[in-house]
Coordinates of C-alpha atoms and ligand atoms in Angstrom, one line a residue:
M1208 CA -15.3 -3.3 -14.2
S1209 CA -16.2 -5.3 -11.1
H1210 CA -12.8 -6.0 -8.8
H1211 CA -13.3 -9.6 -7.1
Y1212 CA -12.9 -9.6 -3.4
E1213 CA -13.3 -11.7 -0.3
L1214 CA -14.1 -10.9 3.4
F1215 CA -13.3 -12.4 6.5
D1216 CA -15.4 -12.5 9.9
P1217 CA -13.1 -13.7 11.9
L1218 CA -9.9 -14.3 10.3
L1219 CA -8.2 -16.3 12.9
S1220 CA -9.7 -18.3 16.8
P1221 CA -9.6 -15.8 20.0
T1222 CA -6.7 -17.0 20.8
E1223 CA -4.4 -16.4 17.8
A1224 CA -6.4 -12.8 17.3
D1225 CA -5.0 -11.9 21.4
A1226 CA -1.7 -13.3 20.3
M1227 CA -1.1 -11.0 16.8
V1228 CA -2.2 -8.1 19.8
D1229 CA 0.7 -9.6 21.8
L1230 CA 3.0 -10.0 19.0
C1231 CA 2.4 -6.7 18.2
Q1232 CA 3.8 -5.9 21.4
R1233 CA 6.1 -7.3 21.8
F1234 CA 7.7 -6.1 18.9
G1235 CA 8.2 -3.2 20.2
R1236 CA 9.0 -0.3 18.1
Y1237 CA 7.9 0.5 14.7
G1238 CA 9.4 3.3 12.4
M1239 CA 7.6 5.6 10.5
Y1240 CA 7.0 5.2 6.4
S1241 CA 8.2 7.6 5.4
Q1242 CA 9.4 8.1 1.1
E1243 CA 12.4 9.2 -0.3
A1244 CA 12.2 11.4 -3.0
S1245 CA 12.7 9.1 -6.9
A1246 CA 16.3 10.1 -7.3
A1247 CA 16.3 8.3 -11.3
E1248 CA 16.0 10.5 -14.0
I1249 CA 12.6 10.1 -15.3
G1250 CA 10.8 12.2 -13.2
Q1251 CA 13.9 13.2 -11.1
G1252 CA 12.3 14.7 -7.6
L1253 CA 8.9 13.7 -7.5
A1254 CA 8.3 11.6 -4.8
Q1255 CA 7.6 7.8 -5.0
R1256 CA 4.3 8.0 -4.6
H1257 CA 3.7 11.5 -6.3
D1258 CA 0.2 10.1 -7.9
A1259 CA -1.4 9.8 -4.1
V1260 CA 0.6 12.7 -2.5
M1261 CA -1.1 15.2 -5.5
N1262 CA -4.2 13.9 -5.2
F1263 CA -4.4 14.2 -1.9
V1264 CA -3.0 17.8 -2.2
R1265 CA -5.9 18.6 -4.7
S1266 CA -8.5 16.6 -3.3
G1267 CA -8.1 17.2 0.2
G1268 CA -8.9 13.4 0.9
R1269 CA -12.1 11.6 0.3
F1270 CA -13.9 14.3 2.3
G1271 CA -12.2 17.7 0.6
R1272 CA -10.8 18.9 3.6
K1273 CA -8.5 21.4 3.1
E1274 CA -5.0 21.6 5.6
P1275 CA -2.1 23.3 5.6
L1276 CA 0.9 21.2 3.5
H1277 CA 2.7 20.4 6.9
V1278 CA -0.3 18.6 8.5
L1279 CA -1.6 16.7 5.4
A1280 CA 2.1 15.5 5.6
A1281 CA 1.4 14.5 9.4
R1282 CA -2.1 12.7 8.7
T1283 CA -0.8 10.4 6.5
N1284 CA 3.6 9.7 8.3
Y1285 CA 2.4 6.2 9.6
F1286 CA 3.9 3.6 11.1
R1287 CA 5.5 0.1 9.5
E1288 CA 7.6 -2.9 10.5
E1289 CA 8.2 -6.2 8.5
Y1290 CA 6.8 -9.5 10.5
A1291 CA 7.7 -11.6 7.2
Y1292 CA 10.1 -11.6 3.8
G1293 CA 8.5 -14.1 1.2
D1294 CA 8.6 -17.3 2.7
T1295 CA 10.8 -16.4 6.1
V1296 CA 10.1 -15.5 9.3
R1297 CA 10.9 -12.2 10.3
F1298 CA 9.8 -12.7 14.1
A1299 CA 8.4 -15.1 15.8
G1300 CA 4.9 -15.7 16.4
I1301 CA 3.1 -14.5 12.4
E1302 CA 3.1 -18.0 11.2
P1303 CA -0.7 -18.8 11.6
F1304 CA -0.6 -15.5 9.7
L1305 CA 1.5 -16.1 7.2
T1306 CA 0.8 -19.6 6.5
H1307 CA -3.5 -19.1 6.7
A1308 CA -5.0 -21.5 4.4
G1309 CA -8.2 -18.7 3.7
F1310 CA -5.7 -16.3 2.0
R1311 CA -4.5 -19.1 -0.5
A1312 CA -7.5 -19.3 -1.2
A1313 CA -9.0 -16.5 -1.7
A1314 CA -6.7 -14.5 -3.6
H1315 CA -6.7 -18.3 -5.6
A1316 CA -10.2 -17.0 -6.5
V1317 CA -9.2 -13.5 -7.0
H1318 CA -6.6 -13.3 -10.0
G1319 CA -7.5 -17.5 -10.7
R1320 CA -4.3 -18.2 -10.9
P1321 CA -3.2 -21.7 -8.5
V1322 CA 0.6 -20.8 -7.4
I1323 CA 0.5 -18.4 -4.9
E1324 CA 3.7 -17.3 -3.3
P1325 CA 3.7 -14.8 -0.1
A1326 CA 5.8 -12.1 -0.5
I1327 CA 5.4 -10.4 2.6
V1328 CA 3.6 -9.9 5.6
Y1329 CA 3.7 -6.2 7.4
A1330 CA 2.3 -4.6 10.4
N1331 CA 1.0 -0.9 9.8
I1332 CA -0.2 1.4 12.5
L1333 CA -1.9 4.8 12.0
V1334 CA -2.7 6.9 15.8
P1335 CA -5.4 8.8 16.2
G1336 CA -5.9 12.1 13.4
Q1337 CA -4.2 10.0 10.8
E1338 CA -5.6 8.1 7.7
L1339 CA -4.1 6.8 4.2
A1340 CA -5.0 8.5 1.1
V1341 CA -6.5 6.9 -1.5
H1342 CA -4.0 4.9 -3.7
T1343 CA -3.6 2.6 -6.1
D1344 CA -0.5 -0.3 -5.0
V1345 CA 2.6 -0.1 -6.2
P1346 CA 2.3 -3.3 -8.8
E1347 CA 5.6 -5.3 -10.3
F1348 CA 6.1 -6.3 -14.1
R1349 CA 9.2 -8.8 -15.0
G1350 CA 12.0 -6.5 -14.4
A1351 CA 10.1 -3.3 -13.4
N1352 CA 9.4 -3.3 -10.0
R1353 CA 10.8 -0.6 -6.4
K1354 CA 14.3 -1.6 -6.4
R1355 CA 14.5 -0.4 -10.1
F1356 CA 11.9 2.5 -11.7
P1357 CA 10.4 5.2 -9.2
Q1358 CA 7.0 3.5 -7.9
W1359 CA 5.0 6.2 -9.5
L1360 CA 6.3 5.1 -13.4
M1361 CA 4.9 0.7 -12.3
V1362 CA 1.5 2.8 -11.3
V1363 CA 1.7 4.0 -14.4
M1364 CA 1.8 1.1 -16.1
H1365 CA -0.7 -0.9 -14.5
H1366 CA -3.6 2.0 -15.0
S1367 CA -2.5 2.1 -18.8
R1368 CA -2.8 -1.7 -18.9
L1369 CA 0.4 -1.0 -21.8
F1370 CA 1.9 -3.7 -19.7
D1371 CA -0.1 -6.5 -18.9
A1372 CA 1.5 -9.7 -20.8
W1373 CA 4.3 -8.1 -18.0
R1374 CA 2.5 -8.2 -15.0
M1375 CA 3.1 -10.1 -11.6
P1376 CA -1.0 -9.9 -10.3
I1377 CA -0.9 -9.8 -6.6
V1378 CA -2.7 -10.2 -4.0
T1379 CA -3.5 -8.5 -0.9
G1380 CA -5.1 -9.9 2.5
V1381 CA -5.5 -6.9 5.3
A1382 CA -6.5 -8.1 8.7
W1383 CA -7.4 -5.2 11.9
F1384 CA -6.8 -6.6 15.8
S1385 CA -7.3 -3.2 17.3
A1386 CA -10.5 -1.4 19.1
C1387 CA -9.9 2.8 17.7
Q1388 CA -12.6 4.4 16.6
G1389 CA -12.4 5.4 13.0
G1390 CA -10.2 4.8 10.4
E1391 CA -12.3 3.0 8.1
F1392 CA -10.8 0.9 5.2
V1393 CA -13.0 2.1 1.9
F1394 CA -12.7 1.1 -1.4
Y1395 CA -13.7 1.4 -4.8
P1396 CA -14.6 -2.5 -6.2
E1397 CA -16.7 -1.2 -8.6
G1398 CA -13.6 1.2 -10.6
A1399 CA -12.9 4.9 -9.7
S1400 CA -16.1 5.8 -10.9
G1401 CA -18.2 3.4 -9.0
A1402 CA -19.0 4.0 -5.5
P1403 CA -16.6 3.2 -2.7
V1404 CA -17.3 0.7 -0.2
V1405 CA -16.7 1.6 3.5
L1406 CA -15.4 -1.4 6.2
P1407 CA -15.2 -1.0 9.9
A1408 CA -11.7 -2.1 11.4
K1409 CA -13.1 -4.5 13.5
R1410 CA -10.6 -6.9 15.4
N1411 CA -10.0 -10.1 14.3
T1412 CA -11.6 -9.1 10.8
A1413 CA -10.2 -8.6 6.7
I1414 CA -10.3 -8.4 3.3
L1415 CA -8.1 -9.9 0.4
L1416 CA -8.9 -7.5 -3.1
D1417 CA -6.1 -6.6 -5.6
T1418 CA -4.7 -3.3 -4.2
D1419 CA -3.3 -2.7 -7.1
S1420 CA -6.7 -2.1 -9.2
V1421 CA -8.7 -1.5 -6.9
F1422 CA -7.9 2.3 -5.0
H1423 CA -8.8 2.3 -1.2
G1424 CA -7.9 4.4 1.6
V1425 CA -8.4 4.9 5.1
D1426 CA -10.5 7.6 6.9
R1427 CA -9.6 9.8 10.1
V1428 CA -8.3 7.6 12.7
A1429 CA -10.4 9.5 15.6
S1430 CA -9.2 12.3 17.3
D1431 CA -10.4 14.6 19.9
G1432 CA -6.9 17.1 19.4
E1433 CA -4.7 18.6 17.2
M1434 CA -3.4 16.4 14.6
V1435 CA 0.6 15.7 16.3
L1436 CA 3.4 17.2 14.0
L1437 CA 5.1 13.6 12.8
R1438 CA 7.6 14.0 11.2
P1439 CA 10.4 11.2 9.6
G1440 CA 12.5 9.4 11.7
M1441 CA 10.5 8.7 14.9
H1442 CA 9.3 5.5 16.4
L1443 CA 6.3 4.5 18.3
V1444 CA 7.7 2.7 21.0
H1445 CA 5.1 0.2 23.5
D1446 CA 6.3 1.2 26.7
G1447 CA 4.4 -2.0 28.5
G1448 CA 1.1 -3.1 29.7
G1449 CA -0.3 -1.2 26.0
R1450 CA 0.7 1.9 26.8
W1451 CA 1.8 3.6 23.8
S1452 CA 4.4 6.6 23.4
I1453 CA 6.1 8.8 20.0
R1454 CA 10.1 9.4 20.4
D1455 CA 11.7 11.8 18.5
S1456 CA 15.3 10.4 19.7
D1457 CA 14.2 10.6 23.6
T1458 CA 11.8 12.9 23.8
V1459 CA 8.6 12.3 24.7
V1460 CA 5.7 13.9 22.1
A1461 CA 2.8 12.2 22.7
R1462 CA 0.9 9.2 24.5
Y1463 CA -1.9 7.1 23.4
A1464 CA -3.8 3.9 24.9
W1465 CA -3.8 0.0 23.1
D1466 CA -7.5 0.9 21.8
E1467 CA -6.5 4.6 20.8
L1468 CA -4.6 2.3 17.6
R1469 CA -5.5 1.8 15.1
F1470 CA -3.1 -1.9 13.8
S1471 CA -3.0 -3.5 11.0
V1472 CA -1.2 -7.0 9.5
S1473 CA -1.3 -6.7 5.5
W1474 CA 0.1 -10.2 3.7
K1475 CA 1.2 -9.6 -0.1
A1476 CA 1.3 -13.0 -2.3
Y1477 CA 2.4 -13.4 -5.9
C1478 CA 0.0 -15.2 -8.2
F1479 CA 1.0 -17.1 -11.2
A1480 CA -0.7 -18.9 -13.4
D1481 CA 1.8 -22.2 -13.9
T1482 CA 5.4 -22.5 -12.5
A1483 CA 6.8 -21.7 -15.6
E1484 CA 5.5 -18.5 -15.0
R1485 CA 6.8 -18.6 -12.3
D1486 CA 9.9 -20.2 -13.3
A1487 CA 10.4 -16.9 -15.7
W1488 CA 10.0 -14.0 -13.1
R1489 CA 12.5 -15.9 -10.3
A1490 CA 15.1 -16.3 -13.7
H1491 CA 14.5 -12.6 -15.1
S1492 CA 14.3 -14.7 -18.7
D1493 CA 11.9 -11.6 -19.9
D1494 CA 12.3 -8.5 -18.3
L1495 CA 10.9 -4.8 -19.3
S1496 CA 14.0 -1.9 -19.9
L1497 CA 13.4 1.8 -18.7
D1498 CA 13.7 2.5 -23.1
A1499 CA 10.7 0.0 -24.0
I1500 CA 8.6 1.0 -21.2
L1501 CA 9.0 4.8 -21.8
D1502 CA 9.3 4.1 -25.7
T1503 CA 5.5 2.1 -25.3
L1504 CA 3.8 5.1 -23.1
V1505 CA 5.2 8.1 -25.6
D1506 CA 4.3 6.5 -28.2
D1507 CA 0.1 5.5 -27.2
L1508 CA 0.2 9.5 -25.5
R1509 CA 0.7 10.3 -29.1
A1510 CA -1.5 7.9 -30.9
R1511 CA -4.3 9.8 -28.0
G1512 CA -3.9 12.6 -29.5
R1513 CA -2.2 13.7 -26.4
L1514 CA 1.4 14.8 -27.7
T1515 CA 2.8 16.1 -30.3
G1516 CA 6.2 17.3 -31.3
D1517 CA 8.9 15.9 -29.4
R1518 CA 9.1 14.1 -26.7
P1519 CA 8.8 16.8 -23.3
A1520 CA 11.9 16.9 -20.3
P1521 CA 11.9 13.7 -18.7
T1522 CA 10.4 15.4 -15.1
D1523 CA 7.0 17.4 -17.4
L1524 CA 7.1 13.4 -19.3
A1525 CA 6.5 12.1 -15.6
L1526 CA 4.1 14.4 -14.6
Q1527 CA 2.3 14.0 -17.8
L1528 CA 1.6 10.2 -17.8
I1529 CA 0.8 10.7 -14.0
D1530 CA -2.7 13.1 -15.5
E1531 CA -3.0 11.0 -18.5
Y1532 CA -2.7 6.9 -16.9
I1533 CA -3.9 7.5 -13.4
Q1534 CA -7.4 8.0 -12.8
F1535 CA -8.7 9.1 -8.5
P1536 CA -11.7 8.5 -7.4
A1537 CA -13.8 12.3 -7.1
A1538 CA -14.0 13.9 -3.6
A1539 CA -16.9 12.3 -1.2
Ligands
LIG1981 FE1 -2.1 0.1 0.0

């Protein structure tokens, strides 16, 4: 199974690319993107992305490095903020990126669906020593999104292919505007059993692909020293003149120059077949329920011969679903 993707080099004019760096600095303060445990009854207490976390811990990442859990956590607790949501600009200056014509055309090409509706633009910033575990993104279905159900469940749903009729195909454009060492974007366009493609995070370049279907991650951002032990609640702050610091309340725990940071901006958009499909999504006229989702998955486990007898307790069922349907690429 081969997945279409498109590359952009350059993505923006030199002036617009400089403006993205300026925008990053003007925004000024970035919170940590960390996952709260899921409170849903199905899989209660599991991390939202239990699938990706467990694979990272088991495999030690793409290069099979074994480290203590708190170090692995620090490596993957990166910084994120939103610049736009839907069509709404949350931070002035993001407009050329939000409305990029090349992204729209590539989105149409990836899914063959012409009605493109921007969903979100956000920044990810990784500091030296950080990396992003290999994963697929959280997909969305009519009636099933991250506001209603645990994230791992929607990832299971997509990999099972049992809910394709309800899926909302999404694309992601990822662009880089920093000049760090390392931090390559790694993806598997031929599927989990195919070879990875390694893309340098080169300034003012981008890729657009279906990150809900294509496994991807970020290799480690170059670091000379020990991993700073980042914890949820810390912030990355621009101190002026391209100097940045990580702060735990008012305490500075690390300082960086701009060219040590990995700054990427992501654009996500829904791709609808036609306006009728978009309207059904907006009106919730054909939504899935949690009972229907779980019944379908359990029936499929039985049909595969993986389940006999009673349905397991919710957390056991959750772990079985993750193991059964989400087949990660092997470590290098
Ligand atoms: Fe991702």
